[in-house]
């Protein structure tokens, strides 16, 4: 299984990762207008798998500009797969070698338009024309051929690292110890449950409301839906 380490204390918001993601995945540009922020586009969308978020915050009486290059966390036990498979087996795939989680064309049968019903991090987006859901795919085609994901490859500041999960977890702990000397509130985010591990210098809520979540939980509503669809599937199979 592969993991990323994303050290937000190093990110300069150059957006090289965002552009590289578009290039590798052959995703078209998104038409936008000025909404008073450098964050562009404003939100993730079916053609934008990676988005560098910008937040201005006053922390301990000083102004800080916080940057958060956001992408799917490739959860170790992905809730979106549990929910998606309830609607259509194979709608969401997890590669057993790399841990990459990606959506297939069968995801058009997932009967909701709300990303939060699939994902505690509010990541996937649905194409309104095709109904197919999409998001970061870990550049699994590159990874399977021994390459780093495109976003990691281009990052000029060393914010992003990629490798075997055990090595990345070890690196994350070492980096945390170093970063804590300058950022006493530094912490790793959900490192036990995700494969995209963020290291933050400040309270995660300062960056973005969905930076931290509980990937191990599925809301009671989703759980019941999942049970209902599993029951229907069993009934169909037994005739
Ligand atoms: Fe930050 Fe690296 Fe992305 Fe630039 S390429 S925005 S430094 S993570
Ligand atoms: Fe699925 Fe969301 Fe986890 Fe990505 S972050 S694997 S979309 S549940
Ligand atoms: Fe985009 Fe690949 Fe990075 Fe995911 S891993 S954000 S698909 S470049």
XYZ file of N, CA and C and ligand atoms in Angstrom:
741
model
N 0.842 -1.203 0.000
C 0.000 0.000 0.000
C 0.878 1.254 0.000
N 0.462 2.252 -0.790
C 1.243 3.492 -0.934
C 0.579 4.629 -0.160
N 1.400 5.595 0.243
C 0.875 6.764 0.971
C 1.592 8.035 0.525
N 0.937 9.160 0.804
C 1.509 10.492 0.607
C 1.741 11.113 1.988
N 2.774 11.937 2.071
C 2.898 12.871 3.190
C 2.841 14.270 2.594
N 1.961 15.110 3.130
C 1.836 16.489 2.623
C 2.068 17.432 3.805
N 3.249 18.031 3.840
C 3.650 18.906 4.947
C 3.225 20.341 4.619
N 2.114 20.765 5.202
C 1.551 22.073 4.843
C 2.426 23.236 5.300
N 3.358 22.983 6.204
C 4.234 24.082 6.633
C 5.228 24.456 5.530
N 5.332 23.615 4.504
C 6.267 23.891 3.402
C 5.572 24.432 2.155
N 4.266 24.342 2.099
C 3.544 24.678 0.855
C 3.533 26.192 0.626
N 3.867 26.602 -0.601
C 3.867 28.030 -0.966
C 2.681 28.387 -1.851
N 1.796 27.431 -2.077
C 0.606 27.648 -2.921
C 0.979 28.036 -4.353
N 2.056 27.442 -4.853
C 2.444 27.742 -6.244
C 1.455 27.146 -7.239
N 0.705 26.154 -6.814
C -0.310 25.475 -7.627
C 0.264 24.611 -8.746
N 1.558 24.315 -8.662
C 2.137 23.390 -9.641
C 1.427 22.042 -9.602
N 1.078 21.586 -8.404
C 0.413 20.282 -8.262
C -0.950 20.284 -8.929
N -1.648 21.392 -8.788
C -3.009 21.499 -9.355
C -2.942 21.431 -10.887
N -1.954 22.120 -11.458
C -1.804 22.141 -12.917
C -1.323 20.779 -13.425
N -0.359 20.174 -12.710
C 0.160 18.865 -13.128
C -0.953 17.822 -13.131
N -1.847 17.912 -12.154
C -2.977 16.976 -12.083
C -3.856 17.115 -13.318
N -4.133 18.354 -13.690
C -4.937 18.596 -14.907
C -4.241 18.011 -16.129
N -2.924 18.258 -16.227
C -2.188 17.824 -17.418
C -2.183 16.308 -17.524
N -1.797 15.628 -16.428
C -1.672 14.171 -16.507
C -3.022 13.501 -16.775
N -4.046 14.011 -16.136
C -5.367 13.392 -16.276
C -6.163 13.944 -17.467
N -5.505 14.831 -18.255
C -6.142 15.411 -19.454
C -7.506 16.030 -19.126
N -7.504 16.821 -18.061
C -8.754 17.448 -17.621
C -8.830 18.880 -18.168
N -9.974 19.286 -18.682
C -10.090 20.636 -19.240
C -10.070 21.708 -18.150
N -9.763 22.942 -18.566
C -9.802 24.070 -17.632
C -11.245 24.322 -17.203
N -11.393 24.973 -16.052
C -12.717 25.338 -15.557
C -12.874 26.843 -15.707
N -13.944 27.270 -16.338
C -14.179 28.708 -16.497
C -14.586 29.303 -15.148
N -13.895 30.375 -14.739
C -14.180 30.950 -13.413
C -14.285 32.469 -13.514
N -14.750 33.084 -12.435
C -14.728 34.547 -12.351
C -14.141 34.914 -10.985
N -13.685 36.164 -10.856
C -13.037 36.595 -9.613
C -14.051 36.609 -8.467
N -13.804 35.830 -7.428
C -14.726 35.827 -6.275
C -14.029 36.348 -5.020
N -12.882 37.061 -5.230
C -12.224 37.723 -4.106
C -11.191 36.885 -3.410
N -10.738 35.799 -4.066
C -9.729 34.935 -3.469
C -8.795 34.433 -4.566
N -7.557 34.087 -4.167
C -6.648 33.455 -5.127
C -7.039 32.000 -5.372
N -7.908 31.452 -4.554
C -8.343 30.062 -4.740
C -9.149 29.971 -6.030
N -8.658 29.182 -6.957
C -9.262 29.163 -8.273
C -9.054 27.797 -8.932
N -10.137 27.083 -9.288
C -11.540 27.468 -9.139
C -11.962 27.503 -7.666
N -13.205 27.911 -7.462
C -13.667 28.076 -6.079
C -13.775 26.730 -5.360
N -14.133 25.688 -6.107
C -14.395 24.385 -5.493
C -13.850 23.246 -6.363
N -13.697 22.086 -5.773
C -13.461 20.874 -6.550
C -14.625 20.695 -7.517
N -14.357 20.073 -8.655
C -15.445 19.774 -9.596
C -15.041 18.541 -10.406
N -15.914 18.019 -11.260
C -15.566 16.763 -11.959
C -14.303 16.870 -12.809
N -13.852 18.095 -13.134
C -12.621 18.279 -13.915
C -11.471 18.822 -13.071
N -11.645 18.920 -11.775
C -10.585 19.436 -10.881
C -10.464 18.490 -9.696
N -9.433 17.624 -9.745
C -9.244 16.615 -8.700
C -8.392 17.149 -7.551
N -7.662 18.223 -7.850
C -6.759 18.787 -6.841
C -7.020 20.278 -6.778
N -7.193 20.819 -5.589
C -7.496 22.242 -5.441
C -6.666 22.803 -4.286
N -5.879 23.842 -4.581
C -5.129 24.496 -3.507
C -6.040 25.546 -2.875
N -6.401 25.298 -1.622
C -7.289 26.221 -0.895
C -6.465 27.292 -0.189
N -7.008 28.501 -0.127
C -6.352 29.647 0.522
C -7.251 30.145 1.652
N -6.680 30.366 2.824
C -7.438 30.963 3.935
C -6.592 32.030 4.620
N -7.166 33.195 4.878
C -6.485 34.212 5.696
C -7.019 34.097 7.111
N -6.115 33.963 8.085
C -6.537 33.770 9.478
C -5.666 34.607 10.406
N -6.288 35.115 11.476
C -5.524 35.751 12.546
C -5.320 34.688 13.622
N -4.080 34.311 13.854
C -3.768 33.312 14.881
C -2.768 33.946 15.838
N -3.120 33.964 17.113
C -2.300 34.606 18.152
C -1.866 36.001 17.718
N -2.862 36.761 17.265
C -2.717 38.183 16.909
C -1.817 38.440 15.695
N -1.550 37.393 14.925
C -0.758 37.602 13.699
C -1.556 37.093 12.507
N -1.398 37.790 11.385
C -2.091 37.360 10.170
C -1.323 36.216 9.506
N -2.053 35.154 9.179
C -1.425 34.017 8.493
C -2.201 33.715 7.218
N -1.466 33.313 6.196
C -2.094 32.869 4.956
C -1.885 31.357 4.903
N -2.950 30.597 5.045
C -2.842 29.142 5.140
C -3.209 28.500 3.800
N -2.383 27.557 3.379
C -2.584 26.890 2.092
C -2.852 25.402 2.315
N -3.806 24.889 1.569
C -4.179 23.484 1.726
C -4.427 22.851 0.348
N -3.400 22.166 -0.202
C -3.602 21.454 -1.470
C -4.434 20.200 -1.225
N -5.697 20.269 -1.596
C -6.661 19.223 -1.220
C -6.815 18.151 -2.296
N -6.975 16.925 -1.870
C -7.255 15.811 -2.787
C -7.892 14.682 -1.977
N -8.354 13.659 -2.694
C -8.885 12.466 -2.026
C -7.826 11.881 -1.098
N -8.253 11.386 0.072
C -7.296 10.850 1.064
C -6.968 9.369 0.834
N -7.633 8.722 -0.120
C -7.423 7.294 -0.368
C -7.470 6.528 0.962
N -8.639 6.610 1.578
C -8.843 6.005 2.902
C -8.445 4.532 2.892
N -7.882 4.076 3.990
C -7.455 2.682 4.103
C -8.669 1.751 3.988
N -9.765 2.129 4.614
C -11.021 1.378 4.507
C -12.086 2.374 4.025
N -12.165 2.616 2.713
C -12.900 3.789 2.223
C -14.419 3.720 2.408
N -14.987 4.674 3.138
C -16.443 4.708 3.291
C -17.159 4.842 1.951
N -16.561 5.555 0.983
C -17.242 5.740 -0.302
C -17.410 4.414 -1.027
N -16.492 3.486 -0.806
C -16.629 2.174 -1.448
C -17.756 1.381 -0.790
N -17.815 1.484 0.543
C -18.884 0.785 1.256
C -20.246 1.272 0.772
N -20.389 2.579 0.595
C -21.674 3.138 0.166
C -21.907 2.856 -1.324
N -20.869 3.141 -2.149
C -21.017 2.978 -3.602
C -21.375 1.556 -3.978
N -20.738 0.574 -3.344
C -21.017 -0.819 -3.667
C -22.425 -1.226 -3.246
N -22.998 -0.468 -2.291
C -24.393 -0.724 -1.912
C -25.335 -0.423 -3.069
N -24.956 0.534 -3.904
C -25.777 0.895 -5.068
C -25.427 0.049 -6.288
N -24.139 -0.131 -6.536
C -23.712 -0.878 -7.726
C -22.352 -1.487 -7.442
N -22.291 -2.810 -7.426
C -21.019 -3.491 -7.179
C -19.995 -3.056 -8.222
N -18.844 -2.587 -7.788
C -17.818 -2.153 -8.740
C -17.876 -0.672 -9.062
N -18.771 0.066 -8.434
C -18.834 1.524 -8.661
C -17.568 2.191 -8.149
N -17.024 1.638 -7.058
C -15.797 2.185 -6.471
C -14.816 1.022 -6.295
N -13.598 1.218 -6.796
C -12.575 0.165 -6.760
C -11.436 0.616 -5.842
N -10.892 -0.345 -5.081
C -9.663 -0.053 -4.335
C -8.593 -1.024 -4.816
N -7.524 -0.485 -5.389
C -6.443 -1.331 -5.893
C -5.753 -1.998 -4.706
N -5.744 -3.341 -4.665
C -5.162 -4.013 -3.493
C -3.662 -3.793 -3.358
N -2.969 -3.481 -4.470
C -1.508 -3.268 -4.413
C -1.155 -1.886 -3.887
N -1.793 -0.862 -4.454
C -1.397 0.514 -4.125
C -2.309 1.170 -3.097
N -3.540 0.647 -2.957
C -4.523 1.295 -2.073
C -5.279 2.415 -2.766
N -4.989 2.669 -4.047
C -5.696 3.741 -4.777
C -7.189 3.432 -4.839
N -7.983 4.436 -4.551
C -9.447 4.303 -4.613
C -9.912 5.142 -5.802
N -10.663 4.526 -6.721
C -11.164 5.306 -7.856
C -12.556 4.847 -8.245
N -13.255 5.732 -8.923
C -14.644 5.483 -9.293
C -14.720 5.020 -10.745
N -15.637 4.125 -11.043
C -15.823 3.622 -12.412
C -17.116 4.215 -12.985
N -17.377 3.875 -14.255
C -18.600 4.373 -14.900
C -19.862 3.886 -14.172
N -19.729 2.758 -13.433
C -20.893 2.242 -12.694
C -21.343 3.213 -11.599
N -20.485 4.181 -11.279
C -20.851 5.127 -10.217
C -22.040 6.000 -10.615
N -22.414 5.965 -11.877
C -23.609 6.744 -12.273
C -24.864 6.183 -11.599
N -24.793 4.938 -11.113
C -25.952 4.338 -10.436
C -26.022 4.685 -8.952
N -25.045 5.448 -8.464
C -25.107 5.880 -7.059
C -26.180 6.958 -6.964
N -27.207 6.671 -6.191
C -28.433 7.469 -6.248
C -28.428 8.612 -5.224
N -27.453 9.509 -5.371
C -27.451 10.729 -4.565
C -26.618 11.759 -5.314
N -26.857 13.039 -5.053
C -26.015 14.085 -5.642
C -25.135 14.731 -4.579
N -25.179 14.201 -3.358
C -24.500 14.847 -2.237
C -23.160 14.156 -1.933
N -22.014 14.826 -2.186
C -20.715 14.188 -1.920
C -20.563 13.714 -0.484
N -21.193 14.417 0.453
C -21.038 14.039 1.861
C -21.722 12.717 2.183
N -22.613 12.280 1.313
C -23.230 10.974 1.556
C -22.260 9.847 1.225
N -21.224 10.171 0.436
C -20.222 9.173 0.083
C -18.952 9.313 0.919
N -18.633 10.551 1.265
C -17.267 10.815 1.725
C -17.238 11.793 2.899
N -16.637 11.408 4.019
C -16.570 12.327 5.165
C -15.691 13.550 4.900
N -14.861 13.491 3.836
C -14.011 14.638 3.492
C -14.620 15.501 2.375
N -15.818 15.147 1.933
C -16.540 15.951 0.929
C -15.725 16.103 -0.368
N -15.201 15.003 -0.872
C -14.281 15.056 -2.011
C -14.924 14.794 -3.382
N -15.611 13.680 -3.582
C -15.981 13.358 -4.972
C -17.014 14.329 -5.538
N -17.024 14.444 -6.847
C -17.983 15.322 -7.523
C -18.632 14.553 -8.675
N -19.912 14.861 -8.914
C -20.670 14.148 -9.936
C -20.781 14.988 -11.203
N -20.516 14.373 -12.352
C -20.713 15.074 -13.623
C -22.215 15.181 -13.874
N -22.751 16.407 -13.988
C -24.201 16.544 -14.102
C -24.755 15.958 -15.401
N -23.904 15.836 -16.430
C -24.400 15.290 -17.703
C -24.372 13.771 -17.737
N -23.261 13.172 -17.279
C -23.133 11.706 -17.370
C -23.604 11.008 -16.091
N -23.632 11.734 -14.973
C -23.992 11.124 -13.684
C -22.822 10.398 -13.036
N -21.664 10.335 -13.734
C -20.504 9.600 -13.213
C -19.764 10.467 -12.183
N -19.335 9.819 -11.085
C -18.581 10.517 -10.033
C -17.089 10.429 -10.335
N -16.344 11.445 -9.912
C -14.893 11.376 -10.112
C -14.162 12.141 -9.015
N -12.850 11.903 -8.978
C -11.962 12.496 -7.970
C -10.549 12.020 -8.256
N -9.607 12.438 -7.459
C -8.209 11.985 -7.572
C -8.136 10.454 -7.608
N -7.332 9.925 -8.520
C -7.197 8.464 -8.671
C -5.807 7.971 -8.239
N -5.072 8.815 -7.529
C -3.706 8.525 -7.062
C -2.719 8.428 -8.218
N -3.134 8.826 -9.448
C -2.276 8.589 -10.634
C -1.874 7.120 -10.634
N -2.850 6.239 -10.445
C -2.537 4.817 -10.272
C -1.804 4.249 -11.486
N -2.082 4.816 -12.685
C -1.375 4.334 -13.882
C 0.116 4.649 -13.782
N 0.453 5.801 -13.277
C 1.864 6.150 -13.083
C 2.482 5.270 -11.990
N 1.768 5.156 -10.873
C 2.310 4.433 -9.709
C 2.591 2.969 -10.069
N 1.669 2.355 -10.835
C 1.850 0.945 -11.235
C 3.061 0.781 -12.142
N 3.505 1.885 -12.757
C 4.682 1.835 -13.628
C 5.919 2.434 -12.956
N 5.885 2.482 -11.630
C 7.070 2.889 -10.880
C 7.309 4.383 -10.816
N 6.316 5.186 -11.253
C 6.472 6.651 -11.212
C 5.741 7.219 -10.010
N 6.122 8.434 -9.614
C 5.380 9.130 -8.564
C 4.134 9.758 -9.173
N 3.100 10.005 -8.361
C 1.953 10.770 -8.872
C 2.429 12.108 -9.446
N 1.709 12.614 -10.445
C 2.140 13.830 -11.141
C 2.293 15.008 -10.184
N 1.374 15.133 -9.228
C 1.418 16.277 -8.307
C 2.663 16.219 -7.424
N 3.040 15.011 -7.010
C 4.229 14.853 -6.159
C 5.479 15.166 -6.977
N 5.476 14.673 -8.216
C 6.639 14.842 -9.093
C 7.011 16.314 -9.280
N 5.996 17.185 -9.394
C 6.303 18.580 -9.741
C 6.498 19.483 -8.517
N 6.121 19.050 -7.337
C 6.156 19.960 -6.181
C 7.587 20.466 -5.945
N 7.812 21.779 -6.032
C 9.177 22.293 -5.956
C 9.680 22.539 -4.539
N 8.828 22.362 -3.523
C 9.225 22.765 -2.167
C 9.440 21.580 -1.221
N 9.213 20.362 -1.711
C 9.330 19.208 -0.825
C 8.131 19.066 0.100
N 7.025 19.736 -0.237
C 5.803 19.594 0.574
C 5.272 18.168 0.502
N 5.364 17.564 -0.697
C 4.739 16.253 -0.909
C 5.785 15.157 -1.055
N 5.548 14.058 -0.343
C 6.375 12.849 -0.463
C 5.440 11.694 -0.759
N 5.956 10.648 -1.417
C 5.134 9.494 -1.775
C 5.976 8.238 -1.681
N 5.386 7.158 -1.162
C 6.146 5.902 -1.087
C 5.348 4.825 -0.376
N 6.048 3.752 0.029
C 5.369 2.669 0.752
C 4.824 3.202 2.075
N 3.672 2.701 2.463
C 2.972 3.264 3.632
C 3.852 3.260 4.897
N 4.533 2.165 5.126
C 5.349 2.075 6.358
C 6.429 3.161 6.350
N 7.055 3.361 5.181
C 8.123 4.376 5.084
C 7.561 5.780 5.278
N 6.404 6.020 4.702
C 5.803 7.363 4.815
C 5.364 7.634 6.256
N 4.831 6.604 6.927
C 4.427 6.798 8.335
C 5.647 7.143 9.192
N 6.748 6.462 8.910
C 7.985 6.733 9.655
C 8.483 8.156 9.367
N 8.477 8.519 8.091
C 8.914 9.861 7.694
C 8.020 10.929 8.336
N 6.701 10.638 8.367
C 5.739 11.602 8.925
C 6.053 11.880 10.394
N 6.375 10.826 11.151
C 6.693 11.025 12.578
C 7.968 11.849 12.736
N 8.959 11.581 11.897
C 10.224 12.334 11.970
C 9.987 13.799 11.621
N 9.210 14.021 10.541
C 8.944 15.397 10.108
C 8.156 16.142 11.179
N 7.223 15.438 11.822
C 6.424 16.059 12.886
C 7.325 16.554 14.013
N 8.256 15.706 14.419
C 9.173 16.108 15.512
C 9.939 17.370 15.137
N 10.401 17.451 13.896
C 11.162 18.621 13.436
C 10.278 19.865 13.393
N 9.100 19.713 12.788
C 8.201 20.852 12.580
C 7.723 21.426 13.913
N 7.571 20.541 14.912
C 7.054 20.989 16.224
C 7.952 22.035 16.881
N 9.230 22.044 16.495
C 10.133 23.036 17.099
C 9.707 24.446 16.709
N 9.197 24.599 15.485
C 8.755 25.926 15.032
C 7.245 26.107 15.187
N 6.492 24.992 15.076
C 5.026 25.047 15.150
C 4.582 24.113 16.277
N 4.484 24.621 17.514
C 4.206 23.723 18.652
C 2.880 22.972 18.534
N 1.937 23.512 17.751
C 0.632 22.835 17.639
C 0.570 21.903 16.433
N 1.711 21.624 15.820
C 1.727 20.759 14.628
C 1.174 19.377 14.964
N 0.501 18.775 13.982
C -0.021 17.416 14.163
C -0.223 16.749 12.813
N -0.247 15.413 12.846
C -0.592 14.629 11.662
C -2.098 14.410 11.672
N -2.688 14.354 10.473
C -4.143 14.251 10.395
C -4.581 12.841 9.972
N -5.316 12.190 10.858
C -5.963 10.899 10.554
C -4.998 9.863 9.954
N -3.753 9.866 10.431
C -2.749 9.019 9.770
C -3.063 7.524 9.859
N -3.884 7.110 10.822
C -4.205 5.679 10.943
C -5.239 5.218 9.926
N -6.010 6.156 9.366
C -7.133 5.741 8.518
C -7.036 6.207 7.063
N -6.024 7.029 6.735
C -5.931 7.525 5.348
C -4.524 7.289 4.783
N -4.448 7.348 3.454
C -3.151 7.221 2.780
C -2.640 8.551 2.233
N -3.383 9.625 2.446
C -2.855 10.966 2.152
C -2.803 11.683 3.497
N -1.603 11.724 4.060
C -1.447 12.176 5.445
C -0.969 13.626 5.435
N -1.793 14.519 5.958
C -1.412 15.933 6.042
C -0.730 16.199 7.377
N 0.298 17.033 7.314
C 0.965 17.545 8.513
C 0.649 19.036 8.570
N -0.054 19.454 9.635
C -0.468 20.858 9.747
C 0.343 21.551 10.834
N 0.547 22.863 10.668
C 1.276 23.634 11.667
C 0.352 24.276 12.680
N -0.922 24.399 12.304
C -1.908 25.072 13.167
C -3.125 24.166 13.323
N -4.080 24.615 14.125
C -5.336 23.889 14.313
C -5.946 23.577 12.937
N -6.257 22.310 12.632
C -6.762 21.958 11.296
C -8.001 22.741 10.892
N -8.828 23.134 11.873
C -10.057 23.872 11.549
C -9.754 25.248 10.951
N -8.541 25.771 11.179
C -8.175 27.079 10.608
C -8.020 26.990 9.091
N -7.654 25.815 8.586
C -7.385 25.666 7.152
C -8.677 25.463 6.351
N -9.499 24.516 6.844
C -10.685 24.139 6.060
C -11.505 23.160 6.899
N -12.824 23.304 6.819
C -13.668 22.501 7.717
C -13.564 20.990 7.481
N -13.222 20.579 6.242
C -13.148 19.137 5.974
C -11.714 18.618 5.945
N -10.761 19.409 6.448
C -9.382 18.904 6.418
C -9.272 17.628 7.255
N -10.004 17.618 8.363
C -9.961 16.464 9.275
C -11.363 15.825 9.306
N -11.417 14.524 9.346
C -12.725 13.861 9.443
C -12.499 12.471 10.019
N -13.570 11.761 10.195
C -13.459 10.398 10.702
C -13.754 9.437 9.560
N -12.673 8.966 8.895
C -12.856 8.079 7.742
C -13.404 6.717 8.162
N -13.371 6.436 9.468
C -13.874 5.150 9.924
C -15.370 5.148 10.154
N -15.984 6.310 10.005
C -17.419 6.363 10.331
C -18.263 6.528 9.077
N -19.422 5.943 9.103
C -20.419 6.197 8.068
C -21.666 6.611 8.833
N -22.343 7.655 8.366
C -23.503 8.147 9.110
C -24.575 7.061 9.187
N -25.424 7.096 10.243
C -26.464 6.078 10.377
C -27.340 5.993 9.125
N -27.610 7.161 8.493
C -28.451 7.165 7.300
C -27.807 6.341 6.173
N -26.482 6.539 6.004
C -25.776 5.804 4.964
C -25.732 4.320 5.285
N -25.537 4.025 6.576
C -25.442 2.631 6.963
C -26.750 1.906 6.620
N -27.889 2.569 6.911
C -29.172 1.929 6.636
C -29.397 1.751 5.138
N -28.977 2.773 4.348
C -29.090 2.651 2.893
C -28.294 1.462 2.385
N -27.079 1.361 2.923
C -26.188 0.294 2.496
C -26.817 -1.072 2.787
N -27.395 -1.174 4.008
C -28.042 -2.429 4.390
C -29.217 -2.734 3.466
N -29.979 -1.668 3.141
C -31.169 -1.854 2.313
C -30.766 -2.375 0.930
N -29.735 -1.750 0.327
C -29.317 -2.160 -1.010
C -28.706 -3.557 -1.001
N -27.972 -3.870 0.061
C -27.393 -5.216 0.156
C -28.523 -6.241 0.224
N -29.597 -5.915 0.953
C -30.754 -6.813 1.063
C -31.424 -7.006 -0.289
N -31.599 -5.887 -1.013
C -32.228 -5.969 -2.340
C -31.407 -6.835 -3.287
N -30.081 -6.679 -3.187
C -29.199 -7.442 -4.070
C -29.329 -8.938 -3.779
N -29.389 -9.251 -2.476
C -29.511 -10.666 -2.095
C -30.823 -11.234 -2.622
N -31.894 -10.417 -2.536
C -33.207 -10.890 -3.005
C -33.170 -11.173 -4.500
N -32.484 -10.259 -5.257
C -32.379 -10.455 -6.712
C -31.603 -11.742 -7.034
N -30.518 -11.943 -6.256
C -29.661 -13.105 -6.533
C -30.389 -14.420 -6.246
N -31.236 -14.405 -5.214
C -31.925 -15.664 -4.849
C -33.232 -15.810 -5.627
N -33.501 -14.823 -6.519
C -34.675 -14.907 -7.396
C -35.923 -14.567 -6.654
Fe 2.124 23.492 -2.439
Fe 3.840 21.841 -3.696
Fe 1.321 22.119 -4.583
Fe 3.083 24.118 -4.868
S 3.191 22.079 -5.838
S 0.934 24.271 -4.168
S 4.256 23.925 -2.968
S 1.961 21.254 -2.602
Fe -13.468 7.857 -0.729
Fe -13.561 10.285 0.359
Fe -11.904 8.450 1.361
Fe -11.435 9.530 -1.033
S -11.446 10.596 0.912
S -11.318 7.325 -0.500
S -13.517 9.830 -1.821
S -14.151 8.344 1.339
Fe -4.160 14.498 -9.344
Fe -2.696 12.274 -9.491
Fe -2.193 14.056 -7.565
Fe -4.458 12.640 -7.505
S -2.392 11.832 -7.285
S -4.264 14.819 -7.132
S -4.932 12.404 -9.684
S -1.978 14.357 -9.780
